[in-house]
């Protein structure tokens, strides 16, 4: 019997709950102590097992019916929750039938480092072949040393823009901030996503979303006043809001009228508490914010101001914060001016805050400068002169068959081999076309020693995260990490159309590590996928 239970949450998000079946924040001290003891022997006492069925459906989250991809029949996909140290065994089954959205699929676990389980990262043609329609694959991994806010999504072509995305939360029974909030459960998760009324392949670089959805609900200009998502609170209580940008393109400025926040997490990494009244959030980023419900009982607008449009008329780009006892109606307009926005350069890592390497310029083992430009001649992005294109053989499989040098690995020019247990510094200058880009690194968190919008280098206590902006002209965003996780890891712009157009590289770490391994089921993915008609593999699914 599955240790997960699929539940409704009243927030627009379904929930697949881990084996403890209750909110960690509300556990008694005795239960948390027993759980901590259990976590010491996690591999033998805890396991998770569930299934995600990926299918096509016509849905109308903003009132406009459109063909999409759903997970277990829902959009967004169900929330997956677990406790730190739990093993994930998630069977992903594709029953997709609409070739315009691709019938094969993968699932990437965004922010989960996959230590010693690179083959479970879910990145098409980097760590696996896609799962063909009519087939399934068991993702089996244990993020033993991680907790916080994550999400899952397809990492195959433009597929997650069609709907294959959902949140993941790993609770920590020893969270250092437990005493700062009263409620932390699925009702306090807020996901932001963009929604389009056309197929993802028909969207151009200048097209804006038709709607912005919060927890899968939203309105579009000229559309019906469909019900918005509601975050329900009780006056006097403190809530841990887990904010996740699961969009394919836009960034946002998040705020709630008449309320302020304390930031305690960035991309599943604890931060020193920081008071703000608004939060810029890029594609792929996550934050935990403590909200004190200390205002008059009423309804208040939750605002997600996208980087292309500032209107909130008629409930666009919005959801509702509703105090218990408030009438069930849209909020009134309030003159609320934000004046203390979050700046990444002000965030500080809570644990082990020092950046790897020496606290000085050049104090690393390997330095790389990654310059991205747009090439009008080929209509693609280049990084250091090369545009990333998916190889015909997954890079992990190339490594396992003895192709160990950058000159051997495909795609040529886009794979960088890195030595093990070294400190790496990446400089990613800003100023490319379409302003800033949210760059995400698989398999690692990194220290942001120079943030976008700043010319200062902080080697002593920078924020640690897995997704950051490269900024605009004049910026030279600089990050550091250790090569302590063998395998090929993608580093890419998380605007999905930019990835599709080549804005990515792969870091093959410790390419000769003989401990890299695969399962029998993993070994069957490529033979099954390769047997598909070429029009499927190389046509609509290219």
Coordinates of C-alpha atoms in Angstrom, one line a residue:
X1 CA 0.0 0.0 0.0
X2 CA 1.3 3.5 -0.9
X3 CA 2.7 5.5 2.0
X4 CA 1.3 8.6 0.3
X5 CA -2.3 9.7 0.5
X6 CA -3.8 12.0 -2.2
X7 CA -5.8 14.8 -0.4
X8 CA -7.5 18.0 -1.3
X9 CA -6.2 21.1 0.3
X10 CA -8.7 23.8 -0.5
X11 CA -6.0 25.9 -2.1
X12 CA -6.1 24.7 -5.7
X13 CA -3.3 22.3 -5.0
X14 CA -3.7 18.6 -4.6
X15 CA -1.4 16.9 -2.0
X16 CA 0.6 13.7 -1.9
X17 CA 1.6 13.4 1.7
X18 CA 4.6 11.6 3.1
X19 CA 4.4 8.7 5.5
X20 CA 4.1 10.7 8.7
X21 CA 0.8 12.1 7.6
X22 CA 0.9 15.3 9.6
X23 CA 2.3 18.8 9.6
X24 CA 5.8 18.7 11.2
X25 CA 5.3 22.2 12.7
X26 CA 2.4 20.9 14.7
X27 CA 4.1 17.7 16.0
X28 CA 4.6 17.4 19.7
X29 CA 8.2 17.7 21.0
X30 CA 8.2 14.0 21.9
X31 CA 7.1 13.0 18.4
X32 CA 9.8 15.2 16.9
X33 CA 12.4 13.7 19.1
X34 CA 11.4 10.1 18.1
X35 CA 11.3 11.2 14.5
X36 CA 14.9 12.5 14.8
X37 CA 16.0 9.2 16.2
X38 CA 14.3 7.4 13.3
X39 CA 16.1 9.7 10.8
X40 CA 19.4 8.4 12.2
X41 CA 18.5 5.1 10.7
X42 CA 16.6 6.5 7.7
X43 CA 17.5 4.0 5.1
X44 CA 15.8 1.2 7.0
X45 CA 12.9 2.8 8.6
X46 CA 11.5 5.2 6.0
X47 CA 10.5 4.9 2.4
X48 CA 8.1 6.7 0.1
X49 CA 6.2 5.3 -2.8
X50 CA 3.7 6.9 -5.1
X51 CA 2.8 7.3 -8.8
X52 CA 2.5 10.4 -11.0
X53 CA 0.5 9.8 -14.1
X54 CA 1.2 12.3 -16.8
X55 CA -1.7 12.8 -19.3
X56 CA -3.4 15.2 -21.6
X57 CA -6.6 17.1 -20.7
X58 CA -8.6 20.2 -21.6
X59 CA -8.6 22.5 -18.6
X60 CA -9.6 26.1 -17.9
X61 CA -7.7 27.5 -14.8
X62 CA -8.4 31.0 -15.9
X63 CA -11.8 30.3 -17.5
X64 CA -10.4 29.7 -21.0
X65 CA -10.5 26.0 -22.0
X66 CA -7.2 24.9 -23.4
X67 CA -5.4 21.6 -24.1
X68 CA -2.7 20.9 -21.5
X69 CA -0.7 18.3 -19.6
X70 CA -1.9 17.3 -16.1
X71 CA -0.4 15.2 -13.4
X72 CA -2.8 12.7 -11.7
X73 CA -5.6 14.7 -13.4
X74 CA -4.7 18.0 -11.8
X75 CA -2.9 21.3 -12.6
X76 CA -0.6 22.1 -11.0
X77 CA 0.5 18.6 -10.1
X78 CA 0.0 17.4 -6.6
X79 CA 2.2 18.7 -3.8
X80 CA 4.8 16.1 -2.7
X81 CA 5.7 16.4 1.0
X82 CA 8.3 14.4 2.9
X83 CA 10.5 14.7 6.0
X84 CA 14.2 15.3 5.8
X85 CA 16.0 12.0 5.1
X86 CA 13.0 10.2 3.5
X87 CA 13.6 8.1 0.4
X88 CA 11.6 9.0 -2.7
X89 CA 10.3 6.2 -4.9
X90 CA 8.1 8.0 -7.4
X91 CA 6.9 6.1 -10.5
X92 CA 6.2 8.4 -13.4
X93 CA 3.9 7.0 -16.0
X94 CA 3.4 8.7 -19.4
X95 CA 0.0 8.2 -21.0
X96 CA 0.4 11.3 -23.2
X97 CA -1.4 11.2 -26.6
X98 CA -1.0 14.7 -27.9
X99 CA 2.1 14.9 -30.1
X100 CA 1.9 18.7 -30.2
X101 CA 3.0 18.7 -26.6
X102 CA 5.3 15.6 -26.9
X103 CA 4.2 12.2 -25.9
X104 CA 7.5 11.3 -24.1
X105 CA 8.5 12.9 -20.9
X106 CA 10.9 13.3 -17.9
X107 CA 10.6 14.7 -14.4
X108 CA 13.3 16.8 -12.9
X109 CA 13.4 17.4 -9.1
X110 CA 14.4 21.1 -9.1
X111 CA 16.8 21.9 -6.3
X112 CA 17.3 18.3 -5.1
X113 CA 21.0 17.6 -5.5
X114 CA 20.8 13.9 -6.3
X115 CA 24.0 13.0 -4.5
X116 CA 25.2 9.6 -5.7
X117 CA 22.0 9.4 -7.9
X118 CA 22.8 11.6 -10.9
X119 CA 20.8 9.2 -13.1
X120 CA 17.7 10.3 -11.2
X121 CA 18.0 14.0 -12.0
X122 CA 15.4 13.8 -14.8
X123 CA 17.1 15.9 -17.4
X124 CA 16.4 14.6 -20.9
X125 CA 19.5 13.6 -22.9
X126 CA 21.8 14.7 -20.0
X127 CA 21.0 12.1 -17.4
X128 CA 18.4 10.0 -19.2
X129 CA 16.4 9.3 -22.3
X130 CA 12.8 10.4 -22.1
X131 CA 10.0 8.0 -20.9
X132 CA 8.0 7.0 -23.9
X133 CA 4.3 7.2 -23.8
X134 CA 2.8 3.9 -22.5
X135 CA 5.8 3.4 -20.3
X136 CA 6.9 4.3 -16.8
X137 CA 10.1 4.9 -14.8
X138 CA 10.7 4.8 -11.1
X139 CA 12.7 7.8 -9.8
X140 CA 14.4 6.4 -6.7
X141 CA 16.6 8.8 -4.6
X142 CA 17.2 9.9 -1.0
X143 CA 18.0 13.6 -0.4
X144 CA 19.4 12.8 3.0
X145 CA 20.9 16.1 3.8
X146 CA 18.3 18.4 2.3
X147 CA 15.1 20.1 3.4
X148 CA 13.1 23.1 2.3
X149 CA 11.1 24.2 -0.7
X150 CA 11.6 22.5 -4.1
X151 CA 9.5 21.7 -7.2
X152 CA 9.2 19.2 -10.0
X153 CA 8.7 19.7 -13.7
X154 CA 9.3 18.1 -17.1
X155 CA 12.8 18.7 -18.4
X156 CA 12.0 17.7 -21.9
X157 CA 11.6 20.4 -24.7
X158 CA 8.9 23.0 -23.7
X159 CA 6.8 20.5 -21.9
X160 CA 6.5 22.0 -18.5
X161 CA 5.1 25.1 -20.0
X162 CA 2.1 23.0 -21.0
X163 CA 1.4 22.0 -17.4
X164 CA 3.8 19.3 -16.0
X165 CA 4.9 21.1 -12.8
X166 CA 4.2 20.9 -9.1
X167 CA 5.6 21.7 -5.7
X168 CA 7.8 19.6 -3.3
X169 CA 8.4 20.4 0.4
X170 CA 10.8 18.5 2.6
X171 CA 10.2 19.3 6.2
X172 CA 13.0 19.5 8.8
X173 CA 11.9 18.4 12.3
X174 CA 14.9 20.3 13.6
X175 CA 14.2 23.5 11.6
X176 CA 16.1 26.3 13.4
X177 CA 13.2 28.6 12.8
X178 CA 10.3 26.5 14.2
X179 CA 9.6 28.9 17.0
X180 CA 9.2 31.8 14.6
X181 CA 5.9 30.5 13.0
X182 CA 2.8 28.7 13.9
X183 CA 1.6 27.2 10.6
X184 CA 3.6 25.5 7.8
X185 CA 1.6 23.1 5.7
X186 CA 0.3 22.7 2.2
X187 CA -2.2 25.6 2.7
X188 CA 0.7 28.0 3.0
X189 CA 2.4 27.0 -0.3
X190 CA 2.0 29.7 -3.0
X191 CA 3.0 28.7 -6.5
X192 CA 3.2 31.2 -9.4
X193 CA 3.0 30.1 -13.0
X194 CA 2.4 31.6 -16.4
X195 CA -0.4 30.4 -18.6
X196 CA -0.9 30.6 -22.4
X197 CA -3.9 30.1 -24.6
X198 CA -1.8 28.6 -27.4
X199 CA 0.7 25.8 -27.7
X200 CA 4.1 26.5 -26.3
X201 CA 5.7 26.0 -29.7
X202 CA 3.6 28.9 -31.1
X203 CA 4.9 31.4 -28.5
X204 CA 7.5 33.9 -29.6
X205 CA 10.1 35.7 -27.6
X206 CA 7.9 38.8 -27.3
X207 CA 4.7 37.1 -26.3
X208 CA 3.5 37.6 -22.8
X209 CA 1.4 35.1 -20.9
X210 CA -2.4 35.3 -21.2
X211 CA -2.7 34.9 -17.4
X212 CA -0.7 34.5 -14.3
X213 CA -1.9 31.7 -12.0
X214 CA -1.4 31.4 -8.3
X215 CA -1.9 27.9 -7.1
X216 CA -3.4 27.1 -10.5
X217 CA -6.0 29.8 -10.5
X218 CA -6.1 33.3 -12.2
X219 CA -7.9 35.6 -14.5
X220 CA -7.1 37.0 -18.0
X221 CA -7.8 40.3 -19.5
X222 CA -11.4 40.4 -20.8
X223 CA -12.1 37.0 -19.3
X224 CA -14.7 35.9 -16.7
X225 CA -14.2 36.7 -13.0
X226 CA -13.3 33.1 -12.0
X227 CA -12.6 32.4 -8.3
X228 CA -9.1 33.2 -7.3
X229 CA -6.9 31.2 -5.0
X230 CA -7.3 32.1 -1.3
X231 CA -4.8 31.9 1.5
X232 CA -6.8 31.6 4.7
X233 CA -5.2 33.0 8.0
X234 CA -6.3 33.5 11.6
X235 CA -5.6 36.9 13.1
X236 CA -2.6 36.7 15.5
X237 CA -1.0 33.6 14.0
X238 CA 2.3 33.4 12.1
X239 CA 2.6 31.6 8.8
X240 CA 5.5 30.2 6.8
X241 CA 4.7 31.0 3.2
X242 CA 6.6 28.9 0.7
X243 CA 6.7 31.0 -2.4
X244 CA 7.7 29.2 -5.7
X245 CA 8.1 30.7 -9.1
X246 CA 7.2 27.7 -11.4
X247 CA 6.8 29.9 -14.5
X248 CA 8.4 29.3 -17.8
X249 CA 9.3 32.9 -18.5
X250 CA 8.4 35.9 -16.3
X251 CA 9.8 37.0 -13.0
X252 CA 7.6 38.7 -10.4
X253 CA 7.6 41.1 -7.5
X254 CA 5.5 39.4 -4.8
X255 CA 3.7 41.4 -2.1
X256 CA 0.6 41.4 0.1
X257 CA -1.2 44.6 0.8
X258 CA -0.6 46.0 4.3
X259 CA 1.7 43.1 5.3
X260 CA 5.5 42.6 5.6
X261 CA 7.6 39.4 5.7
X262 CA 10.7 37.9 7.2
X263 CA 12.7 35.9 4.7
X264 CA 14.3 32.7 6.2
X265 CA 15.0 30.5 3.2
X266 CA 16.2 30.9 -0.4
X267 CA 16.1 27.9 -2.7
X268 CA 16.0 25.4 0.1
X269 CA 18.9 27.0 2.0
X270 CA 18.3 28.6 5.3
X271 CA 19.2 32.3 5.5
X272 CA 19.6 34.8 8.4
X273 CA 16.1 36.4 9.0
X274 CA 15.6 39.5 6.8
X275 CA 12.7 41.9 7.0
X276 CA 11.2 43.0 3.7
X277 CA 7.8 44.1 2.3
X278 CA 8.2 42.7 -1.2
X279 CA 10.1 39.9 -2.9
X280 CA 11.4 39.8 -6.5
X281 CA 11.4 36.2 -7.6
X282 CA 12.9 34.7 -10.8
X283 CA 11.9 31.6 -12.6
X284 CA 12.9 28.6 -10.6
X285 CA 13.5 30.4 -7.3
X286 CA 11.8 29.7 -4.0
X287 CA 11.6 31.6 -0.8
X288 CA 10.2 31.0 2.7
X289 CA 8.6 34.0 4.2
X290 CA 7.2 34.4 7.7
X291 CA 3.9 36.3 7.5
X292 CA 2.4 37.7 10.7
X293 CA -1.4 37.9 10.4
X294 CA -1.5 41.1 12.5
X295 CA -3.9 43.3 10.5
X296 CA -7.6 44.0 10.8
X297 CA -9.9 41.0 9.9
X298 CA -10.6 41.5 6.2
X299 CA -9.5 40.5 2.6
X300 CA -6.2 41.7 1.2
X301 CA -4.7 41.4 -2.3
X302 CA -1.9 39.0 -2.9
X303 CA 0.0 40.6 -5.8
X304 CA 2.4 39.0 -8.2
X305 CA 3.6 41.9 -10.4
X306 CA 5.2 40.4 -13.6
X307 CA 8.1 42.0 -15.2
X308 CA 6.1 43.0 -18.3
X309 CA 2.8 44.2 -16.9
X310 CA 1.8 46.2 -13.7
X311 CA -2.0 46.0 -13.8
X312 CA -4.0 44.3 -11.1
X313 CA -7.4 45.5 -12.5
X314 CA -10.2 42.9 -12.1
X315 CA -8.0 40.6 -10.0
X316 CA -5.3 40.1 -12.7
X317 CA -2.0 38.7 -11.4
X318 CA -3.5 38.3 -8.0
X319 CA -4.9 36.0 -5.2
X320 CA -6.5 36.7 -1.9
X321 CA -5.3 36.7 1.7
X322 CA -8.5 36.1 3.8
X323 CA -8.6 36.4 7.5
X324 CA -11.0 34.1 9.3
X325 CA -14.3 35.9 9.7
X326 CA -13.8 38.1 6.7
X327 CA -16.6 38.2 4.0
X328 CA -16.1 36.0 0.9
X329 CA -15.4 38.7 -1.7
X330 CA -12.6 40.3 -3.5
X331 CA -10.5 42.8 -1.5
X332 CA -10.9 46.5 -1.7
X333 CA -8.1 48.7 -3.1
X334 CA -5.6 49.9 -0.6
X335 CA -2.9 52.6 -0.9
X336 CA -0.1 50.3 0.0
X337 CA 3.3 51.4 -1.3
X338 CA 6.2 48.9 -1.1
X339 CA 9.5 50.5 0.1
X340 CA 11.7 47.7 1.4
X341 CA 12.1 45.1 -1.4
X342 CA 14.3 42.1 -1.0
X343 CA 17.8 42.5 -2.5
X344 CA 19.7 39.2 -3.0
X345 CA 22.9 40.9 -1.9
X346 CA 21.4 41.5 1.6
X347 CA 20.7 37.8 2.2
X348 CA 23.1 35.8 4.3
X349 CA 23.5 32.0 4.6
X350 CA 22.7 30.7 8.1
X351 CA 24.9 27.6 8.1
X352 CA 28.5 27.4 7.0
X353 CA 28.2 30.8 5.4
X354 CA 31.8 31.2 4.0
X355 CA 32.0 30.8 0.3
X356 CA 34.3 27.9 -0.8
X357 CA 37.9 28.8 -1.8
X358 CA 40.0 31.7 -0.5
X359 CA 38.3 35.0 0.4
X360 CA 39.9 36.8 -2.5
X361 CA 39.7 37.3 -6.3
X362 CA 41.1 34.2 -8.0
X363 CA 41.0 32.2 -4.8
X364 CA 39.7 29.0 -6.5
X365 CA 40.9 26.0 -8.3
X366 CA 39.1 26.6 -11.6
X367 CA 37.6 29.9 -13.0
X368 CA 35.3 30.0 -15.9
X369 CA 33.7 33.0 -17.7
X370 CA 30.5 32.2 -19.4
X371 CA 29.4 34.8 -21.9
X372 CA 26.0 34.4 -23.6
X373 CA 25.1 36.2 -26.8
X374 CA 22.3 36.0 -29.4
X375 CA 23.3 34.9 -32.9
X376 CA 21.0 36.4 -35.5
X377 CA 22.4 34.1 -38.2
X378 CA 21.3 30.9 -36.6
X379 CA 18.5 32.3 -34.4
X380 CA 20.0 30.8 -31.2
X381 CA 21.8 31.7 -28.1
X382 CA 25.5 30.9 -27.8
X383 CA 27.6 30.5 -24.6
X384 CA 31.3 31.0 -25.2
X385 CA 30.6 30.5 -28.9
X386 CA 28.5 27.3 -28.8
X387 CA 24.7 26.8 -28.7
X388 CA 23.6 23.8 -26.6
X389 CA 21.6 21.2 -28.5
X390 CA 20.4 17.9 -27.0
X391 CA 22.8 15.0 -28.0
X392 CA 21.4 11.8 -29.4
X393 CA 22.9 9.9 -26.5
X394 CA 22.5 11.1 -22.9
X395 CA 25.8 12.6 -21.6
X396 CA 25.7 10.3 -18.6
X397 CA 25.6 7.3 -20.9
X398 CA 28.5 8.8 -22.9
X399 CA 30.5 8.9 -19.7
X400 CA 29.6 5.4 -18.7
X401 CA 30.8 4.1 -22.1
X402 CA 34.3 5.8 -21.8
X403 CA 33.9 9.2 -23.4
X404 CA 35.7 11.2 -20.7
X405 CA 37.1 14.3 -22.3
X406 CA 35.5 17.5 -23.5
X407 CA 36.5 16.8 -27.1
X408 CA 34.8 13.4 -27.0
X409 CA 31.6 14.5 -25.3
X410 CA 28.6 15.7 -27.2
X411 CA 27.3 18.3 -27.8
X412 CA 30.8 19.6 -28.7
X413 CA 31.7 22.9 -27.1
X414 CA 28.9 22.8 -24.5
X415 CA 30.4 20.2 -22.1
X416 CA 33.0 21.2 -19.6
X417 CA 34.9 18.5 -17.7
X418 CA 35.6 19.5 -14.1
X419 CA 38.0 17.7 -11.6
X420 CA 36.6 16.3 -8.4
X421 CA 36.7 18.0 -5.0
X422 CA 37.8 21.4 -6.4
X423 CA 36.4 24.9 -5.9
X424 CA 34.9 26.3 -9.1
X425 CA 34.1 30.0 -9.8
X426 CA 31.7 31.0 -12.6
X427 CA 31.4 34.5 -13.8
X428 CA 28.3 35.1 -15.8
X429 CA 28.2 38.7 -17.2
X430 CA 24.8 40.4 -17.8
X431 CA 23.6 42.5 -20.6
X432 CA 22.5 39.8 -23.1
X433 CA 19.4 40.2 -25.2
X434 CA 16.1 40.3 -23.2
X435 CA 17.8 41.7 -20.1
X436 CA 18.6 39.4 -17.2
X437 CA 18.4 35.6 -17.2
X438 CA 17.7 33.2 -14.3
X439 CA 20.5 30.7 -14.3
X440 CA 20.0 27.4 -12.5
X441 CA 22.6 24.8 -11.6
X442 CA 21.7 21.2 -11.2
X443 CA 23.2 19.0 -8.6
X444 CA 24.5 21.8 -6.3
X445 CA 23.8 24.9 -4.4
X446 CA 26.3 27.8 -4.9
X447 CA 27.5 30.8 -3.0
X448 CA 26.6 34.1 -4.8
X449 CA 29.7 36.1 -4.1
X450 CA 28.6 38.9 -6.4
X451 CA 24.9 39.4 -7.0
X452 CA 23.2 41.2 -9.9
X453 CA 22.9 44.9 -9.2
X454 CA 26.0 44.9 -7.0
X455 CA 29.7 45.5 -7.6
X456 CA 30.7 44.1 -4.2
X457 CA 32.3 40.7 -3.6
X458 CA 31.2 38.9 -0.4
X459 CA 33.3 35.8 0.3
X460 CA 32.4 35.6 4.0
X461 CA 28.7 35.1 4.3
X462 CA 26.9 35.3 0.9
X463 CA 23.6 33.7 0.2
X464 CA 23.7 30.1 -1.0
X465 CA 21.1 29.0 -3.5
X466 CA 20.7 27.2 -6.9
X467 CA 19.1 29.9 -9.1
X468 CA 20.2 33.5 -9.6
X469 CA 20.1 36.3 -12.1
X470 CA 23.0 37.2 -14.3
X471 CA 21.9 40.8 -14.3
X472 CA 22.1 43.5 -16.9
X473 CA 24.9 45.3 -18.7
X474 CA 27.7 46.1 -16.3
X475 CA 26.9 43.2 -14.0
X476 CA 29.4 40.3 -13.5
X477 CA 27.5 37.9 -11.4
X478 CA 29.9 35.4 -9.7
X479 CA 29.1 32.2 -8.0
X480 CA 31.3 29.4 -6.3
X481 CA 30.7 25.8 -5.6
X482 CA 32.6 22.5 -4.9
X483 CA 32.7 19.6 -7.4
X484 CA 31.6 17.2 -4.7
X485 CA 28.9 15.5 -6.7
X486 CA 30.0 13.3 -9.6
X487 CA 28.2 13.2 -12.9
X488 CA 26.9 15.6 -15.7
X489 CA 25.0 18.6 -14.4
X490 CA 23.2 21.1 -16.5
X491 CA 23.7 24.9 -16.0
X492 CA 21.1 26.9 -17.9
X493 CA 18.7 29.8 -18.2
X494 CA 15.4 28.7 -16.7
X495 CA 13.3 30.6 -19.2
X496 CA 12.3 27.5 -21.0
X497 CA 12.4 29.0 -24.5
X498 CA 15.9 30.2 -23.9
X499 CA 17.0 26.7 -22.9
X500 CA 15.4 25.4 -26.0
X501 CA 17.4 27.9 -28.0
X502 CA 20.7 26.9 -26.6
X503 CA 21.4 28.9 -23.4
X504 CA 23.0 26.1 -21.5
X505 CA 26.2 24.2 -20.8
X506 CA 26.9 20.9 -19.0
X507 CA 29.5 20.4 -16.3
X508 CA 30.8 16.8 -16.3
X509 CA 32.3 16.4 -12.8
X510 CA 34.8 13.7 -12.1
X511 CA 34.1 12.1 -15.5
X512 CA 36.0 9.0 -14.7
X513 CA 34.2 8.2 -11.4
X514 CA 33.5 4.5 -11.6
X515 CA 30.8 4.8 -8.9
X516 CA 28.4 6.4 -11.4
X517 CA 25.8 3.7 -12.0
X518 CA 22.4 3.0 -13.4
X519 CA 19.5 0.6 -12.9
X520 CA 18.1 -2.0 -15.3
X521 CA 15.0 0.2 -15.7
X522 CA 17.2 3.2 -16.6
X523 CA 19.1 1.1 -19.1
X524 CA 15.9 0.3 -20.9
X525 CA 14.8 4.0 -21.4
X526 CA 17.0 4.6 -24.4
X527 CA 16.3 1.4 -26.3
X528 CA 12.5 2.0 -25.9
X529 CA 12.8 5.7 -26.9
X530 CA 15.1 4.9 -29.8
X531 CA 12.5 2.6 -31.2
X532 CA 10.0 5.4 -31.6
X533 CA 9.4 6.6 -35.1
X534 CA 11.9 9.2 -36.2
X535 CA 9.1 11.7 -36.7
X536 CA 8.3 11.4 -33.0
X537 CA 12.0 11.6 -31.9
X538 CA 13.2 14.1 -34.4
X539 CA 10.0 15.9 -35.5
X540 CA 7.5 17.3 -33.1
X541 CA 9.6 15.9 -30.2
X542 CA 12.9 17.4 -31.2

